[in-house]
N, C-alpha and C. Protein backbone atom coordinates (compact mmCIF):
# COMPACT_ATOMS: atom_id res chain seq x y z
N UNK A 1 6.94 -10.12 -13.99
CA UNK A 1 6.30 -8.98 -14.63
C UNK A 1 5.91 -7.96 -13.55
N UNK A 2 6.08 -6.78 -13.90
CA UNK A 2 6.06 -5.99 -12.80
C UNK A 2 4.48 -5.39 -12.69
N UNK A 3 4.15 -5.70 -13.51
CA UNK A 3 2.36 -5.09 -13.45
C UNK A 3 1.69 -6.29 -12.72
N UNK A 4 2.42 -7.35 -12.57
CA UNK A 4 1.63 -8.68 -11.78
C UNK A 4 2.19 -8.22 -10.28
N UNK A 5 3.47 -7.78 -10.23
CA UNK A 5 3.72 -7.83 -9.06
C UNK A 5 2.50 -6.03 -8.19
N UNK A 6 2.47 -5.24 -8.74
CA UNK A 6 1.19 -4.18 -8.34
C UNK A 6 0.28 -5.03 -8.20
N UNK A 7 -0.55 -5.60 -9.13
CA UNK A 7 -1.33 -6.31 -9.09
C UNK A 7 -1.49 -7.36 -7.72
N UNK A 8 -0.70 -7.88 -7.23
CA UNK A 8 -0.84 -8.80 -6.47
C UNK A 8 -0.45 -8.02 -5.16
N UNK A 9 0.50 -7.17 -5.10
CA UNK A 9 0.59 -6.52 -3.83
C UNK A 9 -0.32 -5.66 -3.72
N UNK A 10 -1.04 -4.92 -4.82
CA UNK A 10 -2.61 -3.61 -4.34
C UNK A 10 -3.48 -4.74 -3.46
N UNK A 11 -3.84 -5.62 -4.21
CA UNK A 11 -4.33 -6.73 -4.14
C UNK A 11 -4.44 -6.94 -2.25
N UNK A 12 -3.10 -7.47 -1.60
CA UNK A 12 -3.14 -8.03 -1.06
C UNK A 12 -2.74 -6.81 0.20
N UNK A 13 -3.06 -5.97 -0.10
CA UNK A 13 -2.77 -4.56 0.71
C UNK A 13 -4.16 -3.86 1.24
N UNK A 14 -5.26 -4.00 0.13
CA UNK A 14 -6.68 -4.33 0.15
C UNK A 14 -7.58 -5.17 1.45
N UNK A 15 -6.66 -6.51 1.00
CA UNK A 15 -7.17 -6.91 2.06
C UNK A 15 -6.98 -6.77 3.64
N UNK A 16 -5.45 -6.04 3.63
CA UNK A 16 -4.92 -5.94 4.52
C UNK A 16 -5.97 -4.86 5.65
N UNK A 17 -6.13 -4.11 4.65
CA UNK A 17 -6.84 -2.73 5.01
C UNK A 17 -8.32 -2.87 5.34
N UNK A 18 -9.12 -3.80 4.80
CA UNK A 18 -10.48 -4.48 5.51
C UNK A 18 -10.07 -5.13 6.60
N UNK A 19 -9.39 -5.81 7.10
CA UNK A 19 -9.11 -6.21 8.08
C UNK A 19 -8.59 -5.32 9.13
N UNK A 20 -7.92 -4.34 9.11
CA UNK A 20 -7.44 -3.47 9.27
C UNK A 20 -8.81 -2.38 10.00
N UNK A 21 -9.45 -2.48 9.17
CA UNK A 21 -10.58 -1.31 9.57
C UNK A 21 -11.37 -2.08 10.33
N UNK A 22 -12.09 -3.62 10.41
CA UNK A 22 -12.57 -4.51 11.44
C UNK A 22 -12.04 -4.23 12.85
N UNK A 23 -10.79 -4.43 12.79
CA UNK A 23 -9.86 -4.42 13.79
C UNK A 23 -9.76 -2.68 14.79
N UNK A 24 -10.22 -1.84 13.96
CA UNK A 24 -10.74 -0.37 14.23
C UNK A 24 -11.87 -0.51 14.90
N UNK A 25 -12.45 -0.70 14.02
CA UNK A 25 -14.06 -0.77 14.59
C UNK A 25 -14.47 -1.52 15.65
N UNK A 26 -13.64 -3.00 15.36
CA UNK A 26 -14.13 -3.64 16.67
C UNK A 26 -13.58 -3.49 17.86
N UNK A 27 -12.02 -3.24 17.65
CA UNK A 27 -11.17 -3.11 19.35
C UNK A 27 -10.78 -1.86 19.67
N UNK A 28 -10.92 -0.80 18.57
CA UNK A 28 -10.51 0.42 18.95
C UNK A 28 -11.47 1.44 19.30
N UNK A 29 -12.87 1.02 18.64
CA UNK A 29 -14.05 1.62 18.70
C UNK A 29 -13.81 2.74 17.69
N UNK A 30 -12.88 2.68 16.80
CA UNK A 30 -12.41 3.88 16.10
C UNK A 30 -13.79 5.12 15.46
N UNK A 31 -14.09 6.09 15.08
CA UNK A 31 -15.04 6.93 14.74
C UNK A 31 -15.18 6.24 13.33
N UNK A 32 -16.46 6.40 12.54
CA UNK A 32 -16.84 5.30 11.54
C UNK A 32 -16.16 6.17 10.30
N UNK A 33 -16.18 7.43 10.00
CA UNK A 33 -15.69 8.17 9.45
C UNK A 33 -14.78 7.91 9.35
N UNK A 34 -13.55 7.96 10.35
CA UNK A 34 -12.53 7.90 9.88
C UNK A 34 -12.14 6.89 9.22
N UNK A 35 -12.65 5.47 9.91
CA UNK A 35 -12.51 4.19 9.53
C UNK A 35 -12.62 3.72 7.83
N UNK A 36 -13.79 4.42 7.96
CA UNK A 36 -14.71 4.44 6.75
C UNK A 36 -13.76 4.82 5.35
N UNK A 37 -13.20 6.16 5.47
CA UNK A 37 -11.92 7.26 4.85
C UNK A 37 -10.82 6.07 4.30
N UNK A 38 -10.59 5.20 5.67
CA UNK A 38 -9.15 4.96 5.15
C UNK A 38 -9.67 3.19 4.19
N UNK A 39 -10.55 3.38 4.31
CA UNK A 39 -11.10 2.55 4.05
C UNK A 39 -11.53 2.04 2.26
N UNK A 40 -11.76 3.59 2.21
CA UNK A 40 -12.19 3.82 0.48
C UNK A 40 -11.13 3.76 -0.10
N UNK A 41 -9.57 5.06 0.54
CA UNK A 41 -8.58 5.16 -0.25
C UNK A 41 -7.54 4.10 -0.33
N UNK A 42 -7.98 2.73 0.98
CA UNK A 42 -7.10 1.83 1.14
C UNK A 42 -7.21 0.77 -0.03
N UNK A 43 -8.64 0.34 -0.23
CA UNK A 43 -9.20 -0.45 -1.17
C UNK A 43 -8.92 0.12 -2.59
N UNK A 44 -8.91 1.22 -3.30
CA UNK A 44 -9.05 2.05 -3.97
C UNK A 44 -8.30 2.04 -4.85
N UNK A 45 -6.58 1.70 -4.20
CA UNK A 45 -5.50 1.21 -4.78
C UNK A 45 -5.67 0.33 -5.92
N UNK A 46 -6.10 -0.42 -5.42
CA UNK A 46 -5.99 -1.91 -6.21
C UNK A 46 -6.79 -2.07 -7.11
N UNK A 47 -8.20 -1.58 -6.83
CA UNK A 47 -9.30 -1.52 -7.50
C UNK A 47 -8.47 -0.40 -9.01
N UNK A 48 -8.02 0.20 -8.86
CA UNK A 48 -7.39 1.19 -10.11
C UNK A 48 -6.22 0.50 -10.66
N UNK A 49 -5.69 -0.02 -10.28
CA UNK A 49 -4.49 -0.94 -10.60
C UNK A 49 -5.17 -2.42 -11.40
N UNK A 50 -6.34 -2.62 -11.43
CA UNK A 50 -7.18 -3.62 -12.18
C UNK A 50 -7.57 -3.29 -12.49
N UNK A 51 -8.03 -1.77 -12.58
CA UNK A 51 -9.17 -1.01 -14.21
C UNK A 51 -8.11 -0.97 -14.90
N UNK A 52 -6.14 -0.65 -14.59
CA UNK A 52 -5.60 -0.48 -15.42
C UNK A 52 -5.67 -1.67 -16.49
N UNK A 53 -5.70 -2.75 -16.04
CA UNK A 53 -5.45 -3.89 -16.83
C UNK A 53 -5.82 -3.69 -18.40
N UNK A 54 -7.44 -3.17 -18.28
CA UNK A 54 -7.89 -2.64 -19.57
C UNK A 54 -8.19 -1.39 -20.48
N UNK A 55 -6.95 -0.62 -19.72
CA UNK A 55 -6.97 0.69 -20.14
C UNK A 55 -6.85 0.69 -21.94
N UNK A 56 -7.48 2.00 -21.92
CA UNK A 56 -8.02 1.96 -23.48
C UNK A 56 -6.57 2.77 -24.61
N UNK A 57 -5.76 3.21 -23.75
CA UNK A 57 -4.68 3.46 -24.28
C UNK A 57 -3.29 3.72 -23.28
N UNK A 58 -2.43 4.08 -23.67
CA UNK A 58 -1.21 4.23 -22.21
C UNK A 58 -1.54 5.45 -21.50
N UNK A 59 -2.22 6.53 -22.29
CA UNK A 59 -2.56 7.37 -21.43
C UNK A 59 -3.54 7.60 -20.51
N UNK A 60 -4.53 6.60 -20.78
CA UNK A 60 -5.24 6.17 -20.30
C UNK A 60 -5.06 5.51 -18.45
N UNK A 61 -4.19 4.37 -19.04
CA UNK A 61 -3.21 3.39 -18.20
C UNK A 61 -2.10 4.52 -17.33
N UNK A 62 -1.79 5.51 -17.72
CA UNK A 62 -1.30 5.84 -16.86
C UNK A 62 -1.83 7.04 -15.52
N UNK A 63 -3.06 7.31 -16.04
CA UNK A 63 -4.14 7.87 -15.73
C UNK A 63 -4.73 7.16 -14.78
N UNK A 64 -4.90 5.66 -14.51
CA UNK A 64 -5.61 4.79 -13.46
C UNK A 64 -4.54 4.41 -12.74
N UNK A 65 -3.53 4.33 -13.04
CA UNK A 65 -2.33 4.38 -12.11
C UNK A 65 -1.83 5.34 -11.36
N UNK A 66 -2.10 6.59 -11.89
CA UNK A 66 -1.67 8.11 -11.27
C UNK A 66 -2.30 7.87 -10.48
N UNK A 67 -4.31 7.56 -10.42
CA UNK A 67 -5.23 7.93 -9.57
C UNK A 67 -5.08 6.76 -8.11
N UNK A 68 -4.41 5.49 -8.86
CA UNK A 68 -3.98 4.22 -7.14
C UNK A 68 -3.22 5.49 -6.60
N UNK A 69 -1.96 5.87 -7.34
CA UNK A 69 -1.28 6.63 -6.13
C UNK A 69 -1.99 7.72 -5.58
N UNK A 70 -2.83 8.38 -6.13
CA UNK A 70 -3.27 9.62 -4.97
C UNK A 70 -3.91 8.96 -4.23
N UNK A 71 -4.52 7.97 -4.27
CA UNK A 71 -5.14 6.79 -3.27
C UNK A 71 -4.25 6.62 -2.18
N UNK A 72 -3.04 5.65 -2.33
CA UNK A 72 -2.14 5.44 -1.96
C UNK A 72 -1.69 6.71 -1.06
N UNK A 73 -1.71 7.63 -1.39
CA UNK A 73 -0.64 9.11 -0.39
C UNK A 73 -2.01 9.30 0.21
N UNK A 74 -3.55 9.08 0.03
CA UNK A 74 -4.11 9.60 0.89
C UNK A 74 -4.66 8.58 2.06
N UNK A 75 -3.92 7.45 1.68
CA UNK A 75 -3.91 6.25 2.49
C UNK A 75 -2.75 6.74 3.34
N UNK A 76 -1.68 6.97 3.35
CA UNK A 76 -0.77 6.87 3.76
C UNK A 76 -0.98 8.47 4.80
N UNK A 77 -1.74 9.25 4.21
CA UNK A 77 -2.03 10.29 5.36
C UNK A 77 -2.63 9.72 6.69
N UNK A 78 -3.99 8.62 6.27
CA UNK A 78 -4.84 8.55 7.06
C UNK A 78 -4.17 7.64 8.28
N UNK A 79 -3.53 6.88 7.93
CA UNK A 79 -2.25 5.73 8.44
C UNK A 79 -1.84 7.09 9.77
N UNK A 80 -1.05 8.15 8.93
CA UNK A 80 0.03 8.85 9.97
C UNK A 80 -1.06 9.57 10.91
N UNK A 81 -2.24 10.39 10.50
CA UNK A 81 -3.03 10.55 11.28
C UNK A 81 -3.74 10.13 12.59
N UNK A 82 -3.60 8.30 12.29
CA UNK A 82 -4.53 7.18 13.14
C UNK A 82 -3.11 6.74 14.06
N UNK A 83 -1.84 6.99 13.83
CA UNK A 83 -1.01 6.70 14.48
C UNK A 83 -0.47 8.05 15.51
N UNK A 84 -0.58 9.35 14.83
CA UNK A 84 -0.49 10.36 15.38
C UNK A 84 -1.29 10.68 16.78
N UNK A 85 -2.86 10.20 16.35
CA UNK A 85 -3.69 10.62 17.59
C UNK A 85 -3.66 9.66 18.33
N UNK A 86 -2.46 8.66 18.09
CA UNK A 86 -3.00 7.56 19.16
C UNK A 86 -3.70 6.29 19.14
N UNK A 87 -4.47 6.84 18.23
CA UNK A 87 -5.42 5.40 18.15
C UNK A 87 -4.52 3.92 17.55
N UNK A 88 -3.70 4.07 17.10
CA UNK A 88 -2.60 2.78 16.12
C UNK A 88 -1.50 3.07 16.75
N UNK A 89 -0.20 2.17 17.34
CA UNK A 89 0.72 2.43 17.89
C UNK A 89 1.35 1.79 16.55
N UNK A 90 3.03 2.47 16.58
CA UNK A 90 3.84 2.84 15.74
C UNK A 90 4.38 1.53 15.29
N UNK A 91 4.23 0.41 15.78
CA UNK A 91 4.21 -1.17 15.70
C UNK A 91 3.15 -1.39 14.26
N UNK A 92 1.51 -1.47 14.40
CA UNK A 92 0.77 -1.14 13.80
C UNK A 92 0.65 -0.17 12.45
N UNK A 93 1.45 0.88 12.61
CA UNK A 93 1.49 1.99 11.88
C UNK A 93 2.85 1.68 10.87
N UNK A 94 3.78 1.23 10.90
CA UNK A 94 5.14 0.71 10.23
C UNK A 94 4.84 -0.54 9.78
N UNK A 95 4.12 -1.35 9.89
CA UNK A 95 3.52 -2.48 9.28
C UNK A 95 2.77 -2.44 8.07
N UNK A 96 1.71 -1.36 7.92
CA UNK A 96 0.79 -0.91 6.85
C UNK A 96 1.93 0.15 5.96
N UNK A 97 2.52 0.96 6.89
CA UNK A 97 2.99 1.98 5.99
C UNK A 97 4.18 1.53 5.10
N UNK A 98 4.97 -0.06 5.70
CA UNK A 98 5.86 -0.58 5.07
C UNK A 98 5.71 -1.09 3.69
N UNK A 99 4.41 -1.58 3.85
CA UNK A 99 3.99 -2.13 2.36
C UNK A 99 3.12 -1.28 1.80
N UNK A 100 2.61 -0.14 2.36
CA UNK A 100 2.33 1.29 1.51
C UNK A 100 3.83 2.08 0.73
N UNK A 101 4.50 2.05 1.03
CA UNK A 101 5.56 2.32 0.52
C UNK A 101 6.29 1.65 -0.76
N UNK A 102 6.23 0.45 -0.37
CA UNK A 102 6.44 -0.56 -1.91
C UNK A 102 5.64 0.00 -2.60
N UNK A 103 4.20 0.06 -2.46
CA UNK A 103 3.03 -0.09 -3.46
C UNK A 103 3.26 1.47 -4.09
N UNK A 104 3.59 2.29 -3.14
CA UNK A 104 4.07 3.93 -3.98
C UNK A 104 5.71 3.37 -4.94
N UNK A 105 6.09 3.16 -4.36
CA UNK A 105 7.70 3.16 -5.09
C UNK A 105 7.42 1.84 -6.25
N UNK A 106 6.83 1.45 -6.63
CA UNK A 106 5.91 0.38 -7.57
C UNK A 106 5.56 1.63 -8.62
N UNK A 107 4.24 1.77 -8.11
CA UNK A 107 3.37 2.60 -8.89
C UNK A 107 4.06 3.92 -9.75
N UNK A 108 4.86 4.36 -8.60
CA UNK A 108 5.52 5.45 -9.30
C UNK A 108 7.00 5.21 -10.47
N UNK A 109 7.33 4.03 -10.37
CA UNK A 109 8.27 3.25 -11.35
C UNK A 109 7.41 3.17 -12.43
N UNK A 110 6.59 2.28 -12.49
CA UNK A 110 5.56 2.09 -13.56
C UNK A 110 5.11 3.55 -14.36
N UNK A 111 4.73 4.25 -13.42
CA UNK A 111 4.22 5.65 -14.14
C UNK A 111 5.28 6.19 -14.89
N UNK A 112 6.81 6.17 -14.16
CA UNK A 112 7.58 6.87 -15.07
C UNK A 112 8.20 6.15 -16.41
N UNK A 113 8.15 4.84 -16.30
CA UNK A 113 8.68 4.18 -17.17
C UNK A 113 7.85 4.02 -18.30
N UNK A 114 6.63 4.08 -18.40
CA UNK A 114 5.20 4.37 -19.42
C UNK A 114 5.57 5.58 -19.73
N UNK A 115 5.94 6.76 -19.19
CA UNK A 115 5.83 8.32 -19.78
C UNK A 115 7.59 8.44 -20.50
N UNK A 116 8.56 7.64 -20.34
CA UNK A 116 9.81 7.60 -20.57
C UNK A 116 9.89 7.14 -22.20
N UNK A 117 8.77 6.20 -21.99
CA UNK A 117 8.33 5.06 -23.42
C UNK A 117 7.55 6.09 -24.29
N UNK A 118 7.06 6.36 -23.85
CA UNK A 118 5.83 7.43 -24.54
C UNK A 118 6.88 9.07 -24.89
N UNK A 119 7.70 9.30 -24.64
CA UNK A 119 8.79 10.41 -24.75
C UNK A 119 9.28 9.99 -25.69
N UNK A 120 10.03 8.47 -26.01
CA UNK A 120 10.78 8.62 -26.78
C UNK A 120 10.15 8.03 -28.11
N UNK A 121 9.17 7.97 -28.14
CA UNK A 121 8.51 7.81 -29.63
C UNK A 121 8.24 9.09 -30.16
């Protein structure tokens, strides 16, 4: 099922990204702000991808899914940013952004295939 598979990869992308920001904070000394940033929109994903579960209608549902992905692209800014200035080498930075990329090309399948369904009724 493909809403298990979001589900389990926001999920486990989440965690990736607390760890992720530890790993900032503690060895990079990274600024808390920034840390903090990628921090909300990293978690943020997933957390919307499990309100979808009980969305109150598809438009609804596709509404908490739209909002993982602007999560998601503003995750994926903060990623190119933290790799840009240096602070994350491109090792680091292709690791997160690899499975940021599933989780967009996911999300954005799902979104269109709900509005495709919803067209042809």
């Amino acid at each position: 099922n493909e809403r298990k598979t979001i589900r389990y990869k926001s999920r486990q992308f989440a965690v990736r990204i607390i760890r992720f920001v530890k790993f900032l904070y503690d060895e990079k000394k990274c600024f808390y702000d920034l840390s903090r940033q990628i921090l909300k929109s990293g978690t943020s994903i997933g957390a919307n991808v499990y309100e979808s579960k009980n969305a109150q209608s598809r438009e609804d549902f596709v509404h908490k899914l739209s909002i993982a992905l602007k999560e998601a692209d503003e995750t994926s800014y903060w990623l190119d940013i933290l790799c840009s200035a240096e602070i994350i080498d491109n090792k680091e930075f292709e690791s997160l952004n690899s499975d940021l990329k599933e989780i967009i090309a996911l999300l954005t399948s799902i979104i269109k295939t709900v509005k495709m369904q919803e067209s042809v009724k």
